[in-house]
């Protein structure tokens, strides 16, 4: 468990303290995939780098499994860092070392593993990230996705309990992003690894995260389970991210709504109700006619969801709304 | 043809040229060795104590940087003369091959130190960070990540330093330093033997070419790109 207790961070720029993270309190549970989303400069990297103290905090306490890491000595900090893996946007592999040597590097630094241990662990990790055939290649001979998989294997070498990912998929194409995210999700499940994942893409959050914090200008402005934040965004920044990820042009949508007749409702289905043939029966019972203005069906992590915007005319609107709510559909009256 | 060669080079003492070449080789080799041994740690220190680096130390950096700059801004021919008393103190003579080595190192080491600092700066910050994030201490970061990553740049720096030392070594002939420069001055300049001058210059050019080619090869080998 990672607990932020009124943690703050400011950078000294030209003799002045410029805040990058305003006092923030939050808890990241053990074994969850926690997303941090925000625009460039929002303070995401700053926040995540406080966790392994690549940046020292300037206020508050950071408790990891009940230990205040801000009080660690230099030696304690180095030992602690071995239990926290980190992967980066630009991979940060050593160009002078082979794939296998890159993965072995943190184990060699730790100085507590035998040569045989290191060898077998490297082989195991190479197999886990499907790179066994590339062990003696140099990073420059690999594709971006392969480099990031080496980064992941290297981060896992000393069997950490926490994995920090700073924009780990931002330099990858969509397909490679998918496969890297799947690997992270699998590792989270298999190893019970706590993953803190920074991104500027809501889509990445939607695919793998359990909970998400939205950052804006050095503050966490919204936080909660991904389905909650994603389907019912409250803060304007969050809305921007959600619309962006859905490829919805907000102005265009408003224009469409202007043209539609009757009441306009937004329905949100989650889980099993996504697949139920509900609309037809509701229409029959209440006598309303509906037309679909927009809609999508997708997944949030493993949970299916649907979101439909309808215009309703005629019939008994009250009955229709009751029936929908009874079927555990979240109904929002747009107009 | 043979007659032509005879008139052109009849008075060239090839044994002398052989010895002088060997002396130049020894001067360059020895001064390069010490320049690297002394310049490398100074370069690493310059890098580490620099702005926003691992061991940021503005005062230490300023002092080190000042010394390096002074040695580098003194024209080598002046350095040769200024160093004479110190060289005598150090090895008992300021003449010959041995006498040339201290001033060569005084010129070569700071030059190489700057090149090392520059090539370390070119290592991606992210690599230092990733290594820190693995729990490495400063020594491990230097020897495990920084130096291996900067190796191609450092080898290129050794090549440039070696070539600079070839010309410095030739210059040391002026104060009786031995080697090809000494030969060029004694025969080519003082006795007007143009042919000796031409041969020494040709040999120096070949020497530099060989160094550059060997250096480039090594850089390529260690580049992993
Ligand atoms: N080392 C630093 N020195 C000074 N300011 C910094 C430093 N690192 C980040 N900042 C500033 O802190 C703010 C947050 O940066 P960052 O955490 O990198 O944001 P993000 O990762 O969300 O893009 C930015 O305004 C940035 O300019
Ligand atoms: Mg960032």
Coordinates of C-alpha atoms and ligand atoms in Angstrom, one line a residue:
Chain A
X1 CA 0.0 0.0 0.0
X2 CA 1.3 3.4 -1.0
X3 CA 0.0 6.3 1.1
X4 CA 0.5 9.9 0.3
X5 CA -0.1 12.1 3.3
X6 CA -0.2 15.8 2.4
X7 CA 2.8 15.2 0.0
X8 CA 4.0 18.2 -1.8
X9 CA 6.9 19.0 -4.2
X10 CA 8.3 22.2 -5.5
X11 CA 11.3 22.7 -7.7
X12 CA 13.9 25.4 -7.1
X13 CA 14.0 27.5 -10.3
X14 CA 16.2 30.5 -10.3
X15 CA 16.2 30.6 -6.5
X16 CA 12.4 30.4 -6.3
X17 CA 10.3 27.5 -5.3
X18 CA 7.9 26.6 -8.1
X19 CA 5.2 24.1 -6.9
X20 CA 4.8 21.1 -9.2
X21 CA 2.6 19.1 -6.8
X22 CA 0.3 20.8 -4.3
X23 CA -0.4 19.0 -1.0
X24 CA -1.9 15.7 -2.0
X25 CA -3.3 12.8 0.0
X26 CA -4.3 9.5 -1.5
X27 CA -3.9 5.8 -1.2
X28 CA -2.8 3.2 -3.8
X29 CA -3.8 -0.3 -2.8
X30 CA -1.6 -3.3 -2.9
X31 CA -2.1 -5.3 -6.1
X32 CA -4.1 -2.7 -8.0
X33 CA -3.3 -1.0 -11.3
X34 CA -3.5 2.7 -10.5
X35 CA -3.6 5.2 -13.4
X36 CA -2.6 8.8 -13.3
X37 CA -3.8 10.8 -16.3
X38 CA -3.2 14.4 -17.1
X39 CA -2.0 16.8 -19.7
X40 CA 1.7 17.4 -20.3
X41 CA 3.2 19.4 -17.3
X42 CA 0.3 18.4 -15.0
X43 CA 2.8 16.9 -12.5
X44 CA 2.4 13.2 -13.3
X45 CA 6.0 12.3 -13.6
X46 CA 6.8 14.4 -10.5
X47 CA 4.2 12.5 -8.5
X48 CA 5.4 9.0 -9.6
X49 CA 9.1 9.9 -9.1
X50 CA 8.3 10.8 -5.5
X51 CA 7.4 7.1 -4.9
X52 CA 11.0 5.8 -5.6
X53 CA 12.5 9.2 -4.5
X54 CA 14.1 10.0 -7.8
X55 CA 12.8 13.3 -6.7
X56 CA 12.8 14.1 -3.0
X57 CA 9.5 15.5 -1.7
X58 CA 9.4 18.9 -0.1
X59 CA 6.6 18.2 2.4
X60 CA 4.3 15.5 3.8
X61 CA 4.9 11.8 4.3
X62 CA 5.0 8.9 1.8
X63 CA 4.2 5.6 3.5
X64 CA 4.9 2.4 1.7
X65 CA 3.8 -0.7 3.6
X66 CA 3.6 1.6 6.7
X67 CA 7.2 2.8 6.4
X68 CA 7.9 6.5 5.8
X69 CA 10.3 6.4 2.8
X70 CA 11.0 10.1 3.1
X71 CA 13.1 9.3 6.2
X72 CA 15.2 6.6 4.6
X73 CA 19.0 6.9 4.7
X74 CA 20.9 6.7 1.5
X75 CA 21.6 3.0 2.0
X76 CA 18.1 2.2 3.0
X77 CA 16.8 4.1 0.0
X78 CA 19.0 2.0 -2.4
X79 CA 17.8 -1.2 -0.8
X80 CA 14.2 0.0 -1.1
X81 CA 14.6 1.0 -4.7
X82 CA 15.4 -2.6 -5.6
X83 CA 11.8 -3.5 -4.6
X84 CA 10.4 -0.8 -6.9
X85 CA 10.7 -1.4 -10.7
X86 CA 10.4 1.4 -13.1
X87 CA 9.9 1.6 -16.9
X88 CA 10.1 4.7 -19.0
X89 CA 8.7 6.3 -22.2
X90 CA 12.1 6.1 -23.9
X91 CA 13.0 2.7 -22.4
X92 CA 16.4 4.0 -21.0
X93 CA 18.1 0.7 -21.9
X94 CA 21.9 0.7 -21.9
X95 CA 23.0 0.7 -25.5
X96 CA 26.4 -0.8 -24.5
X97 CA 24.8 -3.9 -23.0
X98 CA 23.0 -6.9 -24.6
X99 CA 19.4 -7.6 -23.9
X100 CA 20.4 -10.3 -21.4
X101 CA 23.0 -8.0 -19.7
X102 CA 20.4 -5.2 -19.5
X103 CA 18.1 -7.5 -17.6
X104 CA 20.9 -8.8 -15.4
X105 CA 22.1 -5.3 -14.6
X106 CA 19.9 -4.6 -11.6
X107 CA 20.7 -8.0 -10.1
X108 CA 24.4 -7.4 -10.5
X109 CA 24.0 -4.0 -8.9
X110 CA 22.2 -5.5 -5.9
X111 CA 25.3 -7.7 -5.3
X112 CA 23.4 -10.4 -3.5
X113 CA 22.7 -12.8 -6.4
X114 CA 25.0 -15.6 -7.6
X115 CA 26.0 -15.9 -11.3
X116 CA 23.8 -18.9 -11.6
X117 CA 20.8 -17.2 -10.0
X118 CA 21.2 -14.3 -12.4
X119 CA 21.4 -16.5 -15.4
X120 CA 18.4 -18.5 -14.6
X121 CA 16.4 -15.4 -13.7
X122 CA 17.3 -13.7 -16.9
X123 CA 16.3 -16.8 -18.9
X124 CA 13.0 -16.9 -17.1
X125 CA 12.3 -13.2 -17.7
X126 CA 13.3 -13.4 -21.3
X127 CA 10.8 -16.2 -21.8
X128 CA 8.1 -14.3 -19.9
X129 CA 8.4 -11.3 -22.2
X130 CA 8.8 -13.5 -25.3
X131 CA 12.4 -12.4 -26.1
X132 CA 14.4 -15.6 -25.6
X133 CA 15.7 -15.4 -29.2
X134 CA 17.0 -11.9 -28.7
X135 CA 19.1 -12.4 -25.6
X136 CA 22.4 -11.5 -27.2
X137 CA 21.2 -8.6 -29.4
X138 CA 21.8 -5.0 -28.5
X139 CA 18.9 -2.6 -27.9
X140 CA 19.5 -0.8 -31.2
X141 CA 18.6 -3.9 -33.0
X142 CA 15.1 -4.1 -31.4
X143 CA 11.8 -2.5 -32.2
X144 CA 10.1 -0.1 -29.8
X145 CA 7.8 -2.8 -28.4
X146 CA 10.7 -5.2 -27.9
X147 CA 12.7 -2.5 -26.2
X148 CA 9.9 -1.8 -23.8
X149 CA 9.5 -5.5 -23.0
X150 CA 13.3 -5.6 -22.2
X151 CA 12.5 -2.6 -19.9
X152 CA 9.8 -4.5 -18.2
X153 CA 11.9 -7.6 -17.8
X154 CA 14.7 -5.5 -16.3
X155 CA 12.3 -3.8 -14.0
X156 CA 11.1 -7.1 -12.7
X157 CA 14.6 -8.7 -12.3
X158 CA 14.8 -8.2 -8.5
X159 CA 11.2 -9.3 -7.9
X160 CA 9.8 -5.9 -7.0
X161 CA 6.4 -5.5 -5.5
X162 CA 5.7 -2.1 -7.1
X163 CA 6.1 -1.2 -10.8
X164 CA 6.1 2.4 -11.9
X165 CA 5.4 3.2 -15.5
X166 CA 6.1 6.7 -16.8
X167 CA 4.4 7.0 -20.2
X168 CA 5.5 3.5 -20.9
X169 CA 3.4 3.2 -24.1
X170 CA 3.6 6.8 -25.3
X171 CA 6.3 6.1 -27.8
X172 CA 4.7 3.0 -29.2
X173 CA 2.2 2.5 -32.1
X174 CA -1.4 1.5 -31.1
X175 CA -0.9 -2.2 -31.8
X176 CA 2.3 -2.4 -29.8
X177 CA 0.7 -0.4 -27.0
X178 CA -2.0 -3.0 -26.8
X179 CA 0.4 -5.9 -26.4
X180 CA 2.5 -4.0 -23.8
X181 CA -0.6 -3.1 -21.8
X182 CA -1.8 -6.8 -22.0
X183 CA 1.6 -7.8 -20.6
X184 CA 1.3 -5.4 -17.8
X185 CA -2.2 -6.5 -17.0
X186 CA -1.1 -10.2 -17.0
X187 CA 1.9 -9.4 -14.7
X188 CA -0.4 -7.6 -12.3
X189 CA -2.7 -10.6 -12.1
X190 CA 0.1 -13.3 -12.0
X191 CA 2.4 -11.6 -9.5
X192 CA 0.0 -9.4 -7.6
X193 CA 2.3 -6.5 -8.6
X194 CA 1.1 -3.0 -7.7
X195 CA 1.3 -0.9 -10.9
X196 CA 1.3 2.8 -11.0
X197 CA 0.8 3.9 -14.5
X198 CA 1.1 7.4 -15.9
X199 CA -0.4 8.3 -19.2
X200 CA -1.9 11.2 -21.2
X201 CA -4.3 8.8 -22.9
X202 CA -7.6 7.9 -21.3
X203 CA -7.7 4.8 -23.5
X204 CA -4.7 3.3 -21.7
X205 CA -6.4 3.9 -18.4
X206 CA -9.6 2.3 -19.7
X207 CA -7.8 -0.8 -20.8
X208 CA -5.8 -1.7 -17.7
X209 CA -6.4 0.4 -14.7
X210 CA -8.6 -0.3 -11.7
X211 CA -8.6 3.2 -10.3
X212 CA -7.5 6.5 -11.8
X213 CA -6.4 9.9 -10.6
X214 CA -6.8 12.8 -12.9
X215 CA -4.2 15.6 -12.5
X216 CA -4.3 19.2 -13.6
X217 CA -1.8 21.9 -12.8
X218 CA -0.2 20.0 -9.9
X219 CA -3.4 18.8 -8.3
X220 CA -5.4 15.6 -8.3
X221 CA -8.8 16.9 -9.4
X222 CA -10.7 13.7 -9.6
X223 CA -10.0 10.1 -8.4
X224 CA -12.0 6.9 -8.3
X225 CA -12.7 3.6 -9.9
X226 CA -12.1 3.8 -13.7
X227 CA -15.7 2.9 -14.6
X228 CA -17.0 5.7 -12.3
X229 CA -14.5 8.4 -13.5
X230 CA -14.8 7.3 -17.1
X231 CA -18.6 7.0 -17.4
X232 CA -19.5 9.9 -15.2
X233 CA -16.7 12.4 -15.4
X234 CA -17.1 15.4 -13.1
X235 CA -14.2 17.7 -13.6
X236 CA -13.8 19.6 -17.0
X237 CA -10.3 18.1 -17.4
X238 CA -11.6 14.6 -17.0
X239 CA -14.4 15.3 -19.5
X240 CA -11.9 16.5 -22.0
X241 CA -9.9 13.3 -21.6
X242 CA -13.0 11.1 -21.9
X243 CA -14.3 12.9 -25.0
X244 CA -10.9 12.8 -26.6
X245 CA -10.6 9.1 -26.0
X246 CA -14.0 8.5 -27.5
X247 CA -13.2 10.6 -30.6
X248 CA -16.3 12.6 -29.8
X249 CA -16.4 16.1 -31.2
X250 CA -18.3 17.9 -28.5
X251 CA -19.6 20.8 -30.6
X252 CA -20.8 18.4 -33.3
X253 CA -22.6 16.3 -30.8
X254 CA -24.3 19.4 -29.4
X255 CA -25.4 20.4 -32.9
X256 CA -26.9 16.9 -33.5
X257 CA -28.8 17.2 -30.2
X258 CA -30.2 20.5 -31.3
X259 CA -31.8 18.9 -34.3
X260 CA -33.4 15.9 -32.4
X261 CA -37.0 16.0 -31.2
X262 CA -38.4 15.1 -27.8
X263 CA -36.5 14.2 -24.6
X264 CA -32.9 13.3 -24.8
X265 CA -31.5 10.7 -22.4
X266 CA -28.0 9.3 -22.0
X267 CA -28.1 5.7 -20.8
X268 CA -25.1 3.9 -19.3
X269 CA -25.1 0.1 -19.2
X270 CA -22.4 -1.8 -17.2
X271 CA -21.6 -5.4 -16.9
X272 CA -24.3 -8.0 -17.9
X273 CA -27.0 -5.4 -18.6
X274 CA -24.9 -4.3 -21.6
X275 CA -26.0 -7.4 -23.5
X276 CA -29.7 -7.5 -22.5
X277 CA -32.2 -6.7 -25.2
X278 CA -33.7 -3.9 -23.2
X279 CA -34.6 -1.1 -25.4
X280 CA -37.3 -3.0 -27.4
X281 CA -39.2 -4.2 -24.4
X282 CA -39.1 -0.7 -22.7
X283 CA -40.4 0.8 -25.9
X284 CA -43.3 -1.7 -26.1
X285 CA -44.2 -1.3 -22.5
X286 CA -44.1 2.5 -22.4
X287 CA -45.1 3.2 -26.0
X288 CA -42.3 5.6 -26.6
X289 CA -40.5 5.8 -29.9
X290 CA -36.7 6.3 -29.8
X291 CA -33.9 7.1 -32.1
X292 CA -30.3 6.6 -31.3
X293 CA -28.2 9.8 -31.6
X294 CA -24.9 8.3 -30.6
X295 CA -23.6 5.2 -28.9
X296 CA -20.7 2.9 -28.2
X297 CA -20.1 -0.4 -26.6
X298 CA -16.7 -1.2 -25.2
X299 CA -14.8 -2.6 -22.2
X300 CA -13.4 -0.9 -19.1
X301 CA -10.6 -3.3 -18.2
X302 CA -12.7 -6.6 -18.1
X303 CA -16.1 -5.1 -17.7
X304 CA -18.3 -4.4 -20.7
X305 CA -20.2 -1.2 -20.9
X306 CA -22.4 0.7 -23.3
X307 CA -23.3 4.3 -23.5
X308 CA -26.3 5.4 -25.7
X309 CA -27.7 8.9 -26.3
X310 CA -31.4 8.6 -27.3
X311 CA -34.1 10.9 -28.2
X312 CA -37.6 9.8 -27.1
X313 CA -40.9 10.9 -28.5
X314 CA -44.5 10.0 -27.6
X315 CA -45.7 7.3 -25.0
X316 CA -45.2 7.4 -21.3
X317 CA -41.7 8.8 -20.5
X318 CA -42.1 8.1 -16.7
X319 CA -42.8 4.4 -17.3
X320 CA -39.8 4.2 -19.7
X321 CA -37.4 5.8 -17.2
X322 CA -38.7 3.5 -14.4
X323 CA -38.2 0.4 -16.5
X324 CA -34.7 1.4 -17.4
X325 CA -33.7 2.2 -13.9
X326 CA -35.2 -1.1 -12.7
X327 CA -32.8 -2.8 -15.2
X328 CA -29.8 -1.1 -13.5
X329 CA -29.2 1.3 -16.3
X330 CA -27.9 4.7 -15.3
X331 CA -30.2 7.3 -16.8
X332 CA -29.1 10.9 -17.3
X333 CA -31.5 13.4 -18.7
X334 CA -29.6 15.6 -21.2
X335 CA -32.6 17.7 -22.2
Chain B
X1 CA 65.9 6.9 -61.7
X2 CA 68.4 5.6 -59.2
X3 CA 70.6 8.6 -59.9
X4 CA 67.7 10.8 -59.2
X5 CA 66.9 9.1 -55.9
X6 CA 70.7 9.3 -55.1
X7 CA 70.8 13.1 -55.6
X8 CA 67.6 13.7 -53.8
X9 CA 68.1 11.5 -50.8
X10 CA 71.7 10.6 -50.8
X11 CA 72.5 12.4 -47.6
X12 CA 69.5 11.0 -45.7
X13 CA 70.5 9.0 -42.7
X14 CA 67.8 6.3 -42.5
X15 CA 69.0 4.9 -39.2
X16 CA 68.6 8.3 -37.7
X17 CA 65.1 8.5 -39.0
X18 CA 64.3 5.1 -37.7
X19 CA 65.5 6.1 -34.2
X20 CA 63.6 9.3 -34.3
X21 CA 60.4 7.6 -35.4
X22 CA 60.8 5.2 -32.5
X23 CA 61.4 8.1 -30.1
X24 CA 58.2 9.8 -31.3
X25 CA 56.3 6.6 -30.9
X26 CA 57.5 6.3 -27.3
X27 CA 56.8 9.9 -26.5
X28 CA 53.3 9.8 -27.9
X29 CA 52.6 6.4 -26.3
X30 CA 53.9 7.3 -22.9
X31 CA 52.3 10.7 -22.8
X32 CA 49.0 9.3 -24.1
X33 CA 49.0 6.7 -21.4
X34 CA 49.6 9.3 -18.6
X35 CA 47.2 11.8 -20.2
X36 CA 44.4 9.1 -20.1
X37 CA 45.3 7.9 -16.6
X38 CA 45.2 11.5 -15.3
X39 CA 42.6 13.0 -17.6
X40 CA 39.9 10.3 -17.2
X41 CA 39.3 10.8 -13.5
X42 CA 39.5 14.6 -13.9
X43 CA 37.0 14.4 -16.7
X44 CA 34.7 12.2 -14.6
X45 CA 35.0 14.6 -11.7
X46 CA 34.3 17.6 -14.0
X47 CA 31.1 15.8 -15.2
X48 CA 29.9 14.7 -11.7
X49 CA 30.5 18.1 -10.0
X50 CA 28.9 20.0 -12.9
X51 CA 25.5 21.7 -12.8
X52 CA 22.5 19.4 -12.1
X53 CA 24.8 16.3 -12.0
X54 CA 25.1 13.6 -9.4
X55 CA 27.6 15.2 -7.1
X56 CA 26.9 18.9 -8.0
X57 CA 29.7 20.9 -6.3
X58 CA 29.9 24.4 -7.8
X59 CA 33.2 25.3 -6.0
X60 CA 35.0 22.1 -6.9
X61 CA 33.8 22.4 -10.5
X62 CA 34.9 26.0 -10.7
X63 CA 38.4 25.2 -9.4
X64 CA 38.9 22.1 -11.5
X65 CA 37.5 23.8 -14.6
X66 CA 39.8 26.8 -14.0
X67 CA 43.0 24.6 -13.8
X68 CA 42.0 22.7 -16.9
X69 CA 41.3 25.9 -18.8
X70 CA 44.6 27.5 -17.8
X71 CA 46.6 24.5 -19.0
X72 CA 44.5 24.4 -22.2
X73 CA 44.8 28.1 -23.0
X74 CA 48.6 28.3 -22.7
X75 CA 50.1 27.7 -26.2
X76 CA 51.9 24.4 -26.0
X77 CA 55.2 26.0 -27.0
X78 CA 55.0 28.2 -24.0
X79 CA 54.0 25.3 -21.8
X80 CA 57.1 23.5 -22.9
X81 CA 59.3 26.2 -21.7
X82 CA 57.4 27.0 -18.5
X83 CA 57.5 23.3 -17.5
X84 CA 61.3 23.0 -17.8
X85 CA 62.1 23.6 -14.1
X86 CA 59.3 21.3 -13.0
X87 CA 60.4 18.6 -15.4
X88 CA 63.9 18.7 -14.2
X89 CA 62.7 18.4 -10.6
X90 CA 60.5 15.5 -11.6
X91 CA 62.8 13.3 -13.7
X92 CA 66.2 15.0 -13.5
X93 CA 66.3 16.3 -17.1
X94 CA 64.2 18.4 -19.5
X95 CA 65.9 16.9 -22.5
X96 CA 65.4 13.9 -24.7
X97 CA 62.4 11.6 -24.9
X98 CA 61.9 11.4 -21.1
X99 CA 62.1 15.2 -20.7
X100 CA 59.4 15.7 -23.2
X101 CA 56.8 13.5 -21.5
X102 CA 55.8 15.8 -18.5
X103 CA 55.0 18.8 -20.7
X104 CA 53.2 16.5 -23.1
X105 CA 51.1 15.1 -20.3
X106 CA 50.5 18.7 -18.9
X107 CA 49.1 19.6 -22.3
X108 CA 47.3 16.2 -23.1
X109 CA 45.6 15.4 -19.8
X110 CA 43.4 18.6 -19.5
X111 CA 42.6 18.3 -23.1
X112 CA 41.5 14.7 -22.7
X113 CA 39.6 15.6 -19.5
X114 CA 37.4 18.0 -21.3
X115 CA 36.7 15.4 -24.0
X116 CA 35.7 12.9 -21.3
X117 CA 33.4 15.4 -19.7
X118 CA 31.8 16.2 -23.0
X119 CA 31.2 12.5 -23.9
X120 CA 29.8 11.8 -20.4
X121 CA 27.4 14.7 -20.9
X122 CA 26.1 13.1 -24.0
X123 CA 24.9 10.0 -22.1
X124 CA 21.2 10.2 -21.9
X125 CA 20.0 11.4 -18.5
X126 CA 17.3 8.8 -18.6
X127 CA 20.0 6.1 -18.4
X128 CA 21.5 7.6 -15.2
X129 CA 17.9 7.8 -13.8
X130 CA 17.1 4.3 -14.7
X131 CA 20.3 3.1 -13.0
X132 CA 19.5 5.2 -9.9
X133 CA 16.0 3.7 -9.8
X134 CA 17.6 0.2 -9.7
X135 CA 19.3 1.2 -6.4
X136 CA 22.8 1.9 -7.8
X137 CA 25.2 4.0 -5.8
X138 CA 27.4 6.7 -7.4
X139 CA 30.3 4.3 -8.0
X140 CA 28.1 1.8 -9.7
X141 CA 26.5 4.5 -11.8
X142 CA 29.9 5.6 -13.0
X143 CA 31.4 2.2 -13.7
X144 CA 28.3 0.3 -14.6
X145 CA 26.5 2.8 -16.7
X146 CA 28.2 6.1 -17.5
X147 CA 31.6 4.9 -18.6
X148 CA 30.4 1.9 -20.7
X149 CA 27.7 4.1 -22.3
X150 CA 30.3 6.9 -23.1
X151 CA 33.0 4.4 -24.2
X152 CA 32.7 5.2 -28.0
X153 CA 33.0 8.9 -27.2
X154 CA 35.9 8.3 -24.9
X155 CA 37.7 6.3 -27.5
X156 CA 37.2 9.0 -30.0
X157 CA 38.6 11.4 -27.4
X158 CA 41.7 9.2 -27.0
X159 CA 42.2 9.3 -30.7
X160 CA 42.0 13.0 -30.9
X161 CA 44.3 13.4 -27.9
X162 CA 46.8 11.0 -29.5
X163 CA 46.8 13.0 -32.7
X164 CA 47.3 16.2 -30.8
X165 CA 50.1 14.6 -28.9
X166 CA 51.8 13.7 -32.2
X167 CA 52.0 17.4 -33.1
X168 CA 52.9 18.4 -29.6
X169 CA 55.7 15.8 -29.5
X170 CA 57.0 17.2 -32.8
X171 CA 57.0 20.7 -31.3
X172 CA 59.0 19.5 -28.3
X173 CA 61.9 19.1 -30.7
X174 CA 62.4 22.9 -30.3
X175 CA 63.6 22.5 -26.8
X176 CA 65.6 19.3 -27.5
X177 CA 62.8 16.8 -27.0
X178 CA 64.0 14.1 -29.4
X179 CA 62.0 12.3 -32.0
X180 CA 61.0 13.3 -35.5
X181 CA 60.4 17.0 -34.6
X182 CA 63.9 17.2 -33.2
X183 CA 65.2 15.6 -36.4
X184 CA 63.3 18.0 -38.6
X185 CA 64.7 21.0 -36.7
X186 CA 68.3 19.8 -36.6
X187 CA 68.6 18.6 -40.2
X188 CA 65.7 20.1 -42.1
X189 CA 65.8 23.6 -40.5
X190 CA 69.3 24.2 -39.2
X191 CA 71.2 22.3 -42.0
X192 CA 68.7 23.1 -44.9
X193 CA 68.2 19.4 -45.6
X194 CA 64.8 19.7 -47.3
X195 CA 64.6 15.9 -48.0
X196 CA 64.8 15.1 -44.3
X197 CA 62.1 17.6 -43.6
X198 CA 59.9 16.0 -46.3
X199 CA 60.4 12.5 -44.9
X200 CA 59.7 13.5 -41.3
X201 CA 56.5 15.3 -42.4
X202 CA 55.4 12.3 -44.5
X203 CA 56.1 10.0 -41.5
X204 CA 54.1 12.2 -39.2
X205 CA 51.2 12.3 -41.7
X206 CA 51.2 8.5 -41.9
X207 CA 51.3 8.2 -38.1
X208 CA 48.3 10.5 -37.7
X209 CA 46.4 8.6 -40.4
X210 CA 47.0 5.3 -38.8
X211 CA 45.9 6.6 -35.4
X212 CA 42.7 8.1 -36.9
X213 CA 41.8 4.9 -38.7
X214 CA 42.5 2.7 -35.7
X215 CA 40.5 5.0 -33.5
X216 CA 37.5 5.1 -35.9
X217 CA 37.5 1.4 -36.1
X218 CA 37.4 1.0 -32.4
X219 CA 34.6 3.6 -32.0
X220 CA 32.6 1.8 -34.6
X221 CA 33.2 -1.5 -32.8
X222 CA 32.0 -0.2 -29.5
X223 CA 29.1 1.9 -30.8
X224 CA 26.5 -0.9 -30.9
X225 CA 24.4 1.2 -33.2
Ligands
LIG1 N1 13.7 19.2 -12.6 C1 12.8 20.2 -12.7 N2 13.1 21.4 -12.4 C2 12.2 22.4 -12.5 N3 10.9 22.2 -12.8 C3 10.5 21.0 -13.2 C4 11.4 19.9 -13.1 N4 10.8 18.8 -13.5 C5 9.5 19.1 -13.8 N5 9.3 20.5 -13.6 C6 8.1 21.2 -13.7 O1 7.1 20.6 -12.9 C7 5.8 20.6 -13.6 C8 5.3 19.2 -13.7 O2 6.2 18.4 -14.6 P1 6.0 16.9 -14.8 O3 5.9 16.2 -13.5 O4 7.2 16.4 -15.7 O5 4.7 16.8 -15.6 P2 4.1 15.6 -16.5 O6 4.8 14.4 -16.3 O7 2.6 15.6 -16.1 O8 4.2 16.1 -18.0 C9 6.1 21.2 -15.0 O9 5.7 22.6 -14.9 C10 7.6 21.2 -15.2 O10 8.0 22.2 -15.9
LIG2 MG1 6.0 13.2 -17.6

